[in-house]
Each structure stands twice: as structure tokens, then as C-alpha cells.
Coordinates of C-alpha atoms in Angstrom, one line a residue:
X1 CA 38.4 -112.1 -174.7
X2 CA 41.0 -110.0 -176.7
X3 CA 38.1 -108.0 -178.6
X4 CA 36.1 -107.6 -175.2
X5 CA 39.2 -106.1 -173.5
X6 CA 40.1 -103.6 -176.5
X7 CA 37.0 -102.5 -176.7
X8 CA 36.8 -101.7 -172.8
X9 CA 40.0 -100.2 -173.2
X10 CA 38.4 -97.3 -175.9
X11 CA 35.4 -96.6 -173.9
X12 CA 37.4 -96.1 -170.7
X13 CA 40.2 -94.1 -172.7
X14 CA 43.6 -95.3 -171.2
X15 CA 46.5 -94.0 -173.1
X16 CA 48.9 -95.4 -171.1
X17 CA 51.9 -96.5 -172.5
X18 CA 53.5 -98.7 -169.9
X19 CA 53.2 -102.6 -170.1
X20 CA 52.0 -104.3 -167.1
X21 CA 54.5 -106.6 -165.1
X22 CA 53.9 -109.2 -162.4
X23 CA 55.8 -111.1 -160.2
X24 CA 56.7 -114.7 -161.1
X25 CA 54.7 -116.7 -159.9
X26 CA 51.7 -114.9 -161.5
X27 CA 52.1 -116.6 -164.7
X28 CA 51.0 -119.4 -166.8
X29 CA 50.5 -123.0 -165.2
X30 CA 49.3 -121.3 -162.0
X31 CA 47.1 -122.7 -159.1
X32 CA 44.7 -119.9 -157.7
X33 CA 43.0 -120.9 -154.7
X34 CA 39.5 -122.1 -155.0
X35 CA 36.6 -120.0 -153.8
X36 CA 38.1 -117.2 -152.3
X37 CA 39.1 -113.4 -152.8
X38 CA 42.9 -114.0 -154.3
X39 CA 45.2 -111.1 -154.4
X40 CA 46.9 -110.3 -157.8
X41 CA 49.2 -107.6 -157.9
X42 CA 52.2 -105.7 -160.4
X43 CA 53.2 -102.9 -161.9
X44 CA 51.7 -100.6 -164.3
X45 CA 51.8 -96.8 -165.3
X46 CA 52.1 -94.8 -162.4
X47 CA 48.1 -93.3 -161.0
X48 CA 46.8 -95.3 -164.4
X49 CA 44.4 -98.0 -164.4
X50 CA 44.9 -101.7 -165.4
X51 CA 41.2 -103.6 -166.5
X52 CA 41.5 -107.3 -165.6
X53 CA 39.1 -110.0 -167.0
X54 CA 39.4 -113.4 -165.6
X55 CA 37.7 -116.1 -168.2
X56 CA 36.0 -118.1 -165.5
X57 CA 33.3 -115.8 -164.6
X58 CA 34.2 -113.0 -167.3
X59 CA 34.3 -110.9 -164.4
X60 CA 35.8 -107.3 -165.1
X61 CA 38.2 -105.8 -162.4
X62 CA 39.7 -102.3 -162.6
X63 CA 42.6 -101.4 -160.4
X64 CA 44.7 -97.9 -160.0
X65 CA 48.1 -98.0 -160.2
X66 CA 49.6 -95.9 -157.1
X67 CA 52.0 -92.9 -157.7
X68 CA 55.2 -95.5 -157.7
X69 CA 53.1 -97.8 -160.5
X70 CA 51.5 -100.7 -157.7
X71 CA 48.2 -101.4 -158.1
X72 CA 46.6 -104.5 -156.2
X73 CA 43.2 -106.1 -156.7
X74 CA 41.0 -109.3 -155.2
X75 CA 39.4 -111.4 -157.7
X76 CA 36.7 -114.1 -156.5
X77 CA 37.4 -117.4 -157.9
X78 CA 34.7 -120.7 -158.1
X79 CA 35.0 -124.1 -156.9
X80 CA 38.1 -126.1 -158.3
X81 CA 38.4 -126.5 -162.5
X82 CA 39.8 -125.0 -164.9
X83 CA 42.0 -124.2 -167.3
X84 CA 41.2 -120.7 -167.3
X85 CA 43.0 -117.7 -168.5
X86 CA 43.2 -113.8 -167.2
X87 CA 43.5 -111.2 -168.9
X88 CA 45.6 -107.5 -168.2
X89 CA 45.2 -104.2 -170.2
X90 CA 47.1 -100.9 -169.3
X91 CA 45.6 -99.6 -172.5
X92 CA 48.5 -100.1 -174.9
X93 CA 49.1 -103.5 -174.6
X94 CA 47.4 -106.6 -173.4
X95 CA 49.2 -109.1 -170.8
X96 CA 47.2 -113.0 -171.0
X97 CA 48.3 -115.4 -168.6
X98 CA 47.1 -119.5 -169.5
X99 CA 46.4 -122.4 -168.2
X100 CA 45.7 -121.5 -165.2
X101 CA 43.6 -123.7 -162.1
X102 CA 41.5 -123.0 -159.6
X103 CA 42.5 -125.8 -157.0
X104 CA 44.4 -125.9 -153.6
X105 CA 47.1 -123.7 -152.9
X106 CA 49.9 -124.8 -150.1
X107 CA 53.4 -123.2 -149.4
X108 CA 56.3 -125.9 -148.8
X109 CA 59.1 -124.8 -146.7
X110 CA 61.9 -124.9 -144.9
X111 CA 65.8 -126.4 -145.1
X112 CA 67.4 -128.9 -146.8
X113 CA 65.3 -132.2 -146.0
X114 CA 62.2 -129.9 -147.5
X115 CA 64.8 -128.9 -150.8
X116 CA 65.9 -132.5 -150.9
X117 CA 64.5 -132.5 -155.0
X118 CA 63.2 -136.1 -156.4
X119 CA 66.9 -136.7 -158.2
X120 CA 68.3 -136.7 -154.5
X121 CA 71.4 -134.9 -153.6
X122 CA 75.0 -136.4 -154.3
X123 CA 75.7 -139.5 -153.3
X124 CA 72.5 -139.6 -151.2
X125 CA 69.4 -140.5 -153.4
X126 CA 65.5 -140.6 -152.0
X127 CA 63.9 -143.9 -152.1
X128 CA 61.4 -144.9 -155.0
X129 CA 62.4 -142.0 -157.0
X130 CA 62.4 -144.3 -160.4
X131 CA 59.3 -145.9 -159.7
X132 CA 57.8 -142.4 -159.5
X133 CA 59.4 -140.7 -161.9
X134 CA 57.4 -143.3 -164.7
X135 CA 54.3 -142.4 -163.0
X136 CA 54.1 -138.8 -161.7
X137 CA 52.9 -137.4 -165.1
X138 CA 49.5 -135.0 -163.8
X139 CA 48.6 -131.7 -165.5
X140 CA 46.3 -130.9 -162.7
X141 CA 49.4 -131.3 -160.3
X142 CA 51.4 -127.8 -160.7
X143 CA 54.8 -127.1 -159.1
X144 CA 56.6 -123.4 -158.2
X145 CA 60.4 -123.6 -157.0
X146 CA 61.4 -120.4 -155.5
X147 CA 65.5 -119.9 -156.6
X148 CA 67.9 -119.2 -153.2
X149 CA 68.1 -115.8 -152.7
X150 CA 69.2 -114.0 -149.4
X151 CA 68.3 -110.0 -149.1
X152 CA 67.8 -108.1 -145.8
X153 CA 65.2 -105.8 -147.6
X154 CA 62.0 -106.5 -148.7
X155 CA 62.1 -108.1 -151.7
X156 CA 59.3 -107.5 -154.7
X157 CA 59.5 -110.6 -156.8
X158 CA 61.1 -114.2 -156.6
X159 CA 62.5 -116.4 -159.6
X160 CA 61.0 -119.3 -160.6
X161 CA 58.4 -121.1 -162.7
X162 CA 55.0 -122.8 -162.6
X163 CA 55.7 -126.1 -164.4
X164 CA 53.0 -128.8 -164.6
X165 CA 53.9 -132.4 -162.9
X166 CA 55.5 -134.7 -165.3
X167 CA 59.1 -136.7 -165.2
X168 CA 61.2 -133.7 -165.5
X169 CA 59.7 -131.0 -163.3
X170 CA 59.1 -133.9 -160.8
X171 CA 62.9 -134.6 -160.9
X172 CA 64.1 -131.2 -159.6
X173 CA 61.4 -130.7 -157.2
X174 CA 61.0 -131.3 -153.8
X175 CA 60.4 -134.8 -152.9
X176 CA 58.5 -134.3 -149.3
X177 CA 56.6 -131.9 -151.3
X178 CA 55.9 -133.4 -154.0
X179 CA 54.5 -136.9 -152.2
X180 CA 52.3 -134.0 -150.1
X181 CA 50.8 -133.0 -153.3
X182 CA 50.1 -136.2 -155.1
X183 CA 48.2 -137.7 -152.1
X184 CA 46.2 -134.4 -151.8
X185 CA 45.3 -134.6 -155.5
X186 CA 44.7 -138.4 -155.2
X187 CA 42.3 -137.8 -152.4
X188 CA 40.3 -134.4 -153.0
X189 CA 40.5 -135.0 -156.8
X190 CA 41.0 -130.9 -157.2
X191 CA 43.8 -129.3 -158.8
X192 CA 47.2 -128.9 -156.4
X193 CA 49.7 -126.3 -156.7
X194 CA 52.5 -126.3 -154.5
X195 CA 54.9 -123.5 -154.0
X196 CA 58.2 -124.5 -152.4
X197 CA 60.6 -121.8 -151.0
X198 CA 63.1 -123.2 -148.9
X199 CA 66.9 -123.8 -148.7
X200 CA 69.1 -126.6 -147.1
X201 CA 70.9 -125.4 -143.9
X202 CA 68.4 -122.6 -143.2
X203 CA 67.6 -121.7 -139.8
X204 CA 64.3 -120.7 -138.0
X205 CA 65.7 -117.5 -137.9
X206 CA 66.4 -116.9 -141.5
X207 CA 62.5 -116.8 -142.1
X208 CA 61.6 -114.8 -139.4
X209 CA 61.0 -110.8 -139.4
X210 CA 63.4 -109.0 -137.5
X211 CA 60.5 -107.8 -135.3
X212 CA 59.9 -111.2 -134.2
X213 CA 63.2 -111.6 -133.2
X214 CA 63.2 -109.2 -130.2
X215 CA 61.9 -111.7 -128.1
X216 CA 64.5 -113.6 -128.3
X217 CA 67.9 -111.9 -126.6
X218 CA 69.8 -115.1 -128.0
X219 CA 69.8 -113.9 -131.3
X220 CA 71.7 -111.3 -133.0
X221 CA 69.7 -108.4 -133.4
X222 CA 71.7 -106.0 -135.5
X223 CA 71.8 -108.2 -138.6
X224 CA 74.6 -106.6 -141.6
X225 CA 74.9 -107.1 -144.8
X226 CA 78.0 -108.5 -143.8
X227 CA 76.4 -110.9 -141.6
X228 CA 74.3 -111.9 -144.4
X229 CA 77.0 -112.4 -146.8
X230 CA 78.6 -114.7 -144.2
X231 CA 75.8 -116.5 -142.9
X232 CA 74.2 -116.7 -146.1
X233 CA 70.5 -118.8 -145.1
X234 CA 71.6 -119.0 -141.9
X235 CA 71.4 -115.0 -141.6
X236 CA 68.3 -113.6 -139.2
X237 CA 65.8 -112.5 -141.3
X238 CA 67.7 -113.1 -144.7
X239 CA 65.2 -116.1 -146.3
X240 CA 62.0 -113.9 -144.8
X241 CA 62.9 -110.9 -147.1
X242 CA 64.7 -112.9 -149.8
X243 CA 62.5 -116.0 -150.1
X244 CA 58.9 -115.3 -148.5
X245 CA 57.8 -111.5 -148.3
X246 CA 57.4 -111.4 -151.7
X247 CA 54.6 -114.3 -151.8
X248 CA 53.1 -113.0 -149.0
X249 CA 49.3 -112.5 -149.9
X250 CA 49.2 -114.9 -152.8
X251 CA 45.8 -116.4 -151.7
X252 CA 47.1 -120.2 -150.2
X253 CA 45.1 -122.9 -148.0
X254 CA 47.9 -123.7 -145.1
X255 CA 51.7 -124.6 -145.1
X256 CA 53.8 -127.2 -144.6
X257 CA 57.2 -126.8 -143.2
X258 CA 60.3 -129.7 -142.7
X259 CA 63.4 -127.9 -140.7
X260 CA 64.4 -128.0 -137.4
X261 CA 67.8 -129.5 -137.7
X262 CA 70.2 -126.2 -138.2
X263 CA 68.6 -125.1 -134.5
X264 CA 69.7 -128.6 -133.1
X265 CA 72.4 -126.2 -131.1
X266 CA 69.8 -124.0 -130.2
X267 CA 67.2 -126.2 -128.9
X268 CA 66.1 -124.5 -126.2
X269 CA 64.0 -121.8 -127.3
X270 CA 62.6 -124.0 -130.7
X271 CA 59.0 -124.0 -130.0
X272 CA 58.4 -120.8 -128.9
X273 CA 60.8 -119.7 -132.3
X274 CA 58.6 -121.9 -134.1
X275 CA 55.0 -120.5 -132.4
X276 CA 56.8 -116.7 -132.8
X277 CA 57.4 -117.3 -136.6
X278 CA 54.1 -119.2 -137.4
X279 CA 52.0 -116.7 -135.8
X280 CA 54.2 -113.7 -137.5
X281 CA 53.3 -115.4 -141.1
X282 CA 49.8 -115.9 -140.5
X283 CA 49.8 -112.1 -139.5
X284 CA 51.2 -110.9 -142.5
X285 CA 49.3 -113.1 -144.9
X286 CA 45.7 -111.8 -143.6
X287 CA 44.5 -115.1 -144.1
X288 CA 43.7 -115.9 -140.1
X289 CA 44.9 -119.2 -138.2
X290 CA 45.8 -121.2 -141.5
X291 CA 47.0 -124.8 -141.4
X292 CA 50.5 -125.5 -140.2
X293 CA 51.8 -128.8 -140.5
X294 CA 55.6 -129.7 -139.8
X295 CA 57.6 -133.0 -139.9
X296 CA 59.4 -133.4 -136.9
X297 CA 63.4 -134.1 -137.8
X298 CA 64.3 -137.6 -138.2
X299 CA 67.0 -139.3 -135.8
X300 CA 70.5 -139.2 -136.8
X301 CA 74.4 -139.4 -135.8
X302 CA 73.9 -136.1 -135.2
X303 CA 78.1 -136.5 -133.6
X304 CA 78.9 -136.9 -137.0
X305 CA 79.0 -133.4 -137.7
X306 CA 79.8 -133.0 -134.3
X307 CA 76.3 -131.9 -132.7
X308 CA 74.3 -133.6 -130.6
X309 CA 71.0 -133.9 -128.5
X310 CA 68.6 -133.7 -131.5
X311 CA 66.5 -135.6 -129.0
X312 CA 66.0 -132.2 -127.4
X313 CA 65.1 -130.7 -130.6
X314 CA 62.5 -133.6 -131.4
X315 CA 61.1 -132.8 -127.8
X316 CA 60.6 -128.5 -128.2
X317 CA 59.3 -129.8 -131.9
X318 CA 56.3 -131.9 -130.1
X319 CA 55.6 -129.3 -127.3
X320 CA 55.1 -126.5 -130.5
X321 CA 52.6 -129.0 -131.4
X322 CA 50.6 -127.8 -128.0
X323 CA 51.4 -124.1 -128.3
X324 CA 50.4 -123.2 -131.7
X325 CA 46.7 -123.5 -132.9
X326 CA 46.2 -125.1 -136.0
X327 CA 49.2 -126.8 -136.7
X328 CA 50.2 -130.4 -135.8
X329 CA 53.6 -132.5 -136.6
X330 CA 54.0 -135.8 -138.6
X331 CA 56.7 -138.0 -136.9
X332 CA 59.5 -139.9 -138.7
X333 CA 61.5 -142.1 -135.7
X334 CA 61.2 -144.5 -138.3
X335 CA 62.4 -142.7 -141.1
X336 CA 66.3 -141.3 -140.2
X337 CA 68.9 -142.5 -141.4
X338 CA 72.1 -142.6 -139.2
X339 CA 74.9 -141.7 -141.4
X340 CA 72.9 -139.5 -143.5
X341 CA 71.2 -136.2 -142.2
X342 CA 69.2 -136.5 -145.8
X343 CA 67.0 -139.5 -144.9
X344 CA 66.1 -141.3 -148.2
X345 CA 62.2 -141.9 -147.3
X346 CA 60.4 -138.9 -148.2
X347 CA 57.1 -140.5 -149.4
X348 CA 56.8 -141.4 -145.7
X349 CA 57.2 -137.2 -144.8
X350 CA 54.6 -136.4 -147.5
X351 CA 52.0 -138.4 -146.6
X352 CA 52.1 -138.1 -143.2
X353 CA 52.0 -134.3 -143.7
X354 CA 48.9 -135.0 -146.1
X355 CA 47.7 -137.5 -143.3
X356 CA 47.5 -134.4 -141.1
X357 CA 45.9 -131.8 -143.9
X358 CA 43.5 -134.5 -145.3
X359 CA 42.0 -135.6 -141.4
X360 CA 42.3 -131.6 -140.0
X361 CA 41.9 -129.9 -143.1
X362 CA 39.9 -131.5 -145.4
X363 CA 37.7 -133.9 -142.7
X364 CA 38.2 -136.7 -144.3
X365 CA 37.6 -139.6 -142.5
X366 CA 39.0 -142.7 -141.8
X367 CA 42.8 -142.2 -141.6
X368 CA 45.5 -142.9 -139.0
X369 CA 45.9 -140.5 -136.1
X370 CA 49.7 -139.8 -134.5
X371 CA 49.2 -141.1 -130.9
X372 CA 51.4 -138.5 -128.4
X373 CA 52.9 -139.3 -124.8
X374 CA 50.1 -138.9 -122.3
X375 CA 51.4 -139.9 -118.3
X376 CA 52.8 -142.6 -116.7
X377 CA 51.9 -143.9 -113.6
X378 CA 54.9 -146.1 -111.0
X379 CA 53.4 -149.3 -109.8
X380 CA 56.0 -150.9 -107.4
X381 CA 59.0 -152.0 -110.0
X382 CA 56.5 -151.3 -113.2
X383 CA 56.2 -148.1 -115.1
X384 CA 52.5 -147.8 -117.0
X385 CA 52.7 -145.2 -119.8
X386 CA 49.9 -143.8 -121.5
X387 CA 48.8 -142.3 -124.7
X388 CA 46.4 -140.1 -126.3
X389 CA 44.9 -140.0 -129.9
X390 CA 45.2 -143.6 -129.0
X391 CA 42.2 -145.0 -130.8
X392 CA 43.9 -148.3 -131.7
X393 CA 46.3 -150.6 -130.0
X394 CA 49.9 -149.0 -129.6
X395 CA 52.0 -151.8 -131.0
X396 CA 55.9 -152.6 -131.5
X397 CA 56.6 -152.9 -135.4
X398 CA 59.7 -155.6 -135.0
X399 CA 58.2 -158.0 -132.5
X400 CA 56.8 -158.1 -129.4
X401 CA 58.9 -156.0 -127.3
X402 CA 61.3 -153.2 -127.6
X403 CA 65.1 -152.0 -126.7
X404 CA 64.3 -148.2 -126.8
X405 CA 62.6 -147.9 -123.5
X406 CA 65.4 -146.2 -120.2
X407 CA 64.4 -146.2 -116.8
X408 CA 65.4 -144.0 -113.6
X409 CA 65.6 -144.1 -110.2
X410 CA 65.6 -140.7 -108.0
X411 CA 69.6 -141.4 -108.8
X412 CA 68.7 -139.8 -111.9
X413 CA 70.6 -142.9 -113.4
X414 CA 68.8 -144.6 -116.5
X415 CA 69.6 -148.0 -117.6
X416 CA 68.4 -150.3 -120.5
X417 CA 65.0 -151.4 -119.4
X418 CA 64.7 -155.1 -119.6
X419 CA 61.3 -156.1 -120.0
X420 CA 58.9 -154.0 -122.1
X421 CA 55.6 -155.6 -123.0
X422 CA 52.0 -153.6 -124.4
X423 CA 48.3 -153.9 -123.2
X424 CA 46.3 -151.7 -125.2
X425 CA 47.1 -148.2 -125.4
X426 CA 49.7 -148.4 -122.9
X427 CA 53.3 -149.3 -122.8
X428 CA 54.5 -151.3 -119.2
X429 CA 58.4 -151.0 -118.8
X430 CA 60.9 -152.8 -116.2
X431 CA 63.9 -152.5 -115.4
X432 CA 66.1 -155.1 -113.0
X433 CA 68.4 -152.3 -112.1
X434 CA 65.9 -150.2 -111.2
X435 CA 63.4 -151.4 -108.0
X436 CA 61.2 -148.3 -107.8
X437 CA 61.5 -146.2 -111.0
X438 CA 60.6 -142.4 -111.2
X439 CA 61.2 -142.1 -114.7
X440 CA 61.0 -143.4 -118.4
X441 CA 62.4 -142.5 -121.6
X442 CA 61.7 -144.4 -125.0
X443 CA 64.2 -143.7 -128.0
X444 CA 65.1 -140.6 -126.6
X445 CA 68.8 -139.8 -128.1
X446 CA 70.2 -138.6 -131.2
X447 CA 70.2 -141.6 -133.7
X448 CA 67.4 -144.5 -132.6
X449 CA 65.6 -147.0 -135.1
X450 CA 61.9 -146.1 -133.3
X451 CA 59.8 -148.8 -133.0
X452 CA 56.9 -147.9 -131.0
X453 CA 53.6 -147.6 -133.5
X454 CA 49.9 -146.7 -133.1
X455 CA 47.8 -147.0 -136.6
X456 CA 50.5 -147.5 -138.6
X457 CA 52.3 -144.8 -137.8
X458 CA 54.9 -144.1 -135.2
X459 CA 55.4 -142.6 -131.7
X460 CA 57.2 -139.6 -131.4
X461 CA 60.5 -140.1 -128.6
X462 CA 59.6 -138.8 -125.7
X463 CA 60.6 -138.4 -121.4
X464 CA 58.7 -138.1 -118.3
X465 CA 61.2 -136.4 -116.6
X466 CA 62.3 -133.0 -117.1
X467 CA 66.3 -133.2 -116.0

């Protein structure tokens, strides 16, 4: 390879003397997406060219450097394998990253419950983190942290490092993301990489551009540096130019995404932030209506930091699910925690979220399906509710019945309803107070154990009215 590139290098006659630079996450240990045209991009002499060999075809690519020294090209890459290597020339020097994949590619963001790393944070561990730590050693499984940064200009380059999965790059990486991974790579057999960019406390708004944001009157729209010092990942816009613009184009098969809980406040407008920012990132990464999976935020004593409503959150979370193509939501109302906004049972995020990419994705066959609220329907004293995706029996995981079903009158007064039985796919709820119901609600408040399952896997809370 070296001879074969320094003897292109004479016949073409480049006498540059600059040494070609890439961002970070081109590097050694990378995952490159598997048979498609993936962007690679740096910095070279300015109006010079860069010859680029990659080792799985021995493919030859020449780019130009522009007048400021950026030069971009697309190289094709096979079906999954590897290890490969590329090769860079600018004529005076020769640039070889290693070890590189061709696999599936997946970007893993969000706040704090997506951060939450294997080790756990302080006094608030993640469940089964020892078990996997003596397991978790796969060199076809490749991780990419992207380091907190905040900016409110486009940003070039990020800081971090591929690292392939064993005990120690495991340990600080994140755990939803991780468990995502492994069942992906356990399944499709391919090479994984995941690249996580996200920070604990974020809001929606922080990863948003600040075009997107002029829909949206409630937030501030004349961000400063100020602000941003302040706010910090909180900031409009701050985590989109800091964290995510400069991975923008690096060739990936969908996202995932765990955050929701920093807009618990802001409830109101959720999904249509949520739809707003999805459809802005698939814009910008040219890659059309890619996958977008999201765990919807587990219940909590949200009063503890005193918040609360989260049930509200959980609702605009599920009715995203119905205004953005392509994406879909893994519940957790049996997940929380109630003294801990850092639930400890992330396997349980990152395999639903794999649930979702392996069955919608990947059409694999075979695996559970999230049942959602479909109607109900008053008979006399008896409220029938209904579900959809309801293949299999709906089903009460501690017995036969369940305490986190409310029903209504026109009074708009819930109570405790006090018989709750199942029949198939549907759910029949009475209430003693209540003689002629117009309205249910099942686990619909801020902390709630949920208890309402279909195939495994639970129910997200949900209302029929819309007081």
C-alpha cells in the first residue's frame, strides 16, 4: 500500500508540503457504514490534491482541497468485514488509519439517562454492570464518546476516541448505548459502531439549529454567549454546534435518542420540538427519512426536584411517535425508579431500542411489538379499552388485576377504579364511585410502578380524555 501510494504520488507530481488532518472520529478502530457512499473529509494544502486508497477494494480516490484547505470525498464501501485500512497522501507525507470495519453505524444521543456510562454515576449504579463488565470483551463492537463541549458556532471537529469493546472502554461508555449495540451485533452478526454525543441535563433545544427554533415563540431566540455560558447544555442551539454539526455527514444507519426529562416544564410543545429537530437532522445529514428510535422517560418523583407532570411529557413523547415517519419509542413504565431520575435498568432501554431497529430496521422477525392505546368504548358502569399492535394477550405482570387504572365522570373527578380485569387485547375497568364513566386513565402521573404488558413488554401510560 505504502509503495502503491508513493508511486502515485511521483506520477501525479504533488509537492505539497502540508500534512493531511481529519477530524476525530476518522481514525483508527472506526466503523464505516456498510455498502454505501461514506463521506470522509479534512484538511490539506490549500487548492492541492489528497490521493486516498482504501485497502478493501484498492480503490483510488483524488480529492481537491478548496482555497481554505477542505477537501471532501465519498468512498463506496462493501458488505460488512473487515479490518481494513485507508490510506491519505498530500504528497509529502502519508496519513494510514487501521483497523478499521465496515459494519453498522448508529448515533446515540441525548441527556443524562443516555450519558449514564456502565460505572454508573455517584451513588447511583446501573444494574448488572459486573456481570457485564466480565463479558463485554468484542473487537467487532467499536465505541466513540464525543467530550461535552458547548459552542454557538459551527464547530469543525469533536474530541474523542474509537476504542474497541472490552472491560475498560465498556466501563466509561454509555450503558443504554452500549446494551443497543451488543444486541445488534448479537443478532446481525456485523460489526457495530456506536457514536454517542450527548450530555446529562441537555434540553431538546440544545441540539436544535437556531433556524428550527423560530417556530417556536417559547424559546429564546437571541441566544449569547452569555446565555451559553450560563445555561451551559441547556443553551438553544449550544449541543447542535458543539456536539453534532461536526458529525454531520459521517455516513450512519439511524439514531437513537433517550432525553425528554429537562423539557418536563415544557411539556407542551415536546412533540412537535421533537418532530422539528428530527426532521432538521435528517435534512442536514442528506441521508433521507433515517431511523429514529427514542426511549420514552421513565416514571419518577419528579416533586423531588420540585417538577412535576412528567405524565404529560410521557403523553407528547407517544403522540411524536404518530407525527414523525420513521421513528418509534421503546417504553420503560417499568423501568423508573422513584427516588432516582437515573433509573438503574439500562439493559431494559437498550434492548427495547434494538427491539425497535432489529423488527423496523433490520426485518427481523419474530420479536415483541409495543402495543399503544387504541379507544375505549362506555358500556353502562364498564369502560372497555383497546389496543393496537396487540397481537398477543395484553396481560398484568403482578397478578390478575391492577391499581393504576382512574376513572371519571362528566364531574371531571377520577377515582381509584376498583375492579380491573383483561379479556384479550382489551382492558375492562370499574369504578363503584363512578356509575357512568366518561373517562380512563392507567398509571398516568409522575412516579407509577406500570404494570400493564403485551409481549413482554409494557404499555405506555396513557388518558382518553384530553382535560
Amino acid at each position: 500500500m505504502k509503495k502503491l501510494i508513493c508511486a502515485l504520488v511521483a506520477l501525479i507530481g504533488i509537492t505539497v508540503q502540508a500534512k493531511v488532518t481529519l477530524p476525530q472520529f476518522f481514525s483508527d478502530n472506526m466503523v464505516l457504514q456498510q455498502q454505501s457512499e461514506c463521506n470522509i473529509w479534512g484538511k490539506a494544502d490549500a487548492n492541492k490534491d489528497v490521493i486516498i486508497i482504501t485497502s478493501w477494494d484498492n480503490e483510488e480516490y483524488v480529492a481537491k482541497a478548496d482555497s481554505k484547505g477542505d477537501f471532501k470525498v465519498k468512498v463506496k464501501t462493501p458488505k460488512a468485514g473487515g479490518p481494513y485500512y485507508i490510506a491519505f497522501s498530500d504528497g509529502s507525507e502519508m496519513l494510514e488509519l487501521n483497523n478499521i470495519l465496515i459494519g453498522e453505524v448508529w448515533i446515540c444521543s441525548g441527556q443524562s439517562n443516555m450519558e449514564m456510562q456502565m460505572k454508573g454515576f455517584k451513588q447511583q449504579p446501573v444494574e448488572g454492570t459486573t456481570e457485564e463488565l466480565l463479558r463485554c470483551k468484542d473487537a467487532n463492537l467499536r465505541l466513540f464518546t464525543v467530550k461535552r463541549h458547548v459552542s454557538l458556532t459551527p464547530e469543525w471537529d469533536v474530541i474523542g476516541l474509537w476504542n474497541e469493546a472490552n472491560s475498560a472502554s465498556v466501563r466509561d461508555f454509555s450503558a443504554t448505548a452500549y446494551y443497543f449495540g451488543r444486541a445488534l451485533r448479537q443478532t446481525l452478526d456485523v460489526p457495530v459502531g456506536l457514536i454517542c454525543t450527548s450530555w446529562g441535563g441537555s434540553a431538546c433545544e440544545a441540539w436544535m439549529a437556531p433556524e428550527w427554533l423560530k417556530a417556536f415563540p417559547k424559546v429564546n431566540q437571541h441566544v449569547t454567549e452569555e446565555d451559553m455560558k450560563k445555561l451551559q447544555q441547556r443553551c438553544p442551539t449550544a449541543l447542535y454546534f458543539g456536539q453534532l454539526k461536526p458529525l454531520i455527514g459521517y455516513a450512519i444507519k439511524g439514531a437513537i435518542w433517550y432525553q425528554g426529562e429537562d423539557n418536563v416544564p415544557r411539556y407542551d410543545f415536546y412533540a412537535e420540538l421533537l418532530k422539528t429537530m428530527v426532521e432538521g437532522w435528517r435534512n442536514d445529514w442528506k441521508q433521507g427519512d433515517f431511523p429514529f428510535y427514542y426511549c420514552q422517560i421513565a416514571p419518577y418523583d419528579y416533586s423531588l426536584i420540585e417538577w412535576k407532570d412528567s405524565q404529560y411529557l410521557r403523553e407528547q413523547q407517544l403522540k411524536a411517535e404518530s407525527m414523525i415517519s420513521n421513528a418509534r419509542m421503546a417504553v420503560l413504565m417499568d423501568a423508573g425508579l422513584e427516588y432516582g431520575i437515573h433509573p438503574r435498568k439500562k439493559r431494559q432501554a437498550g434492548e427495547r431500542l434494538a427491539i425497535l431497529a432489529l423488527s423496523n430496521t433490520y426485518d427481523i422477525k419474530g420479536l415483541p411489538e409495543f402495543a399503544t392505546y387504541k379507544e375505549v368504548e362506555f358500556k353502562n358502569d364498564t369502560a372497555v379499552v383497546s389496543f393496537d399492535r396487540s397481537k398477543e394477550w395484553v396481560y398484568f405482570e403482578h397478578g390478575t388485576t391492577s391499581k393504576n387504572f382512574e376513572v371519571a365522570g362528566a364531574d371531571k373527578k377520577f377515582y381509584p377504579a376498583t375492579k380491573v380485569w383483561v379479556s384479550r387485547n382489551r382492558v375492562y375497568v370499574v369504578c363503584d364511585e363512578v356509575k357512568k364513566p366518561v373517562a380512563v386513565r392507567y398509571a398516568f402521573k409522575d412516579w407509577v410502578e406500570g404494570d400493564l404488558m403485551h409481549d413482554g413488554l409494557p404499555v405506555s401510560s396513557f388518558r382518553t380524555d384530553n382535560w
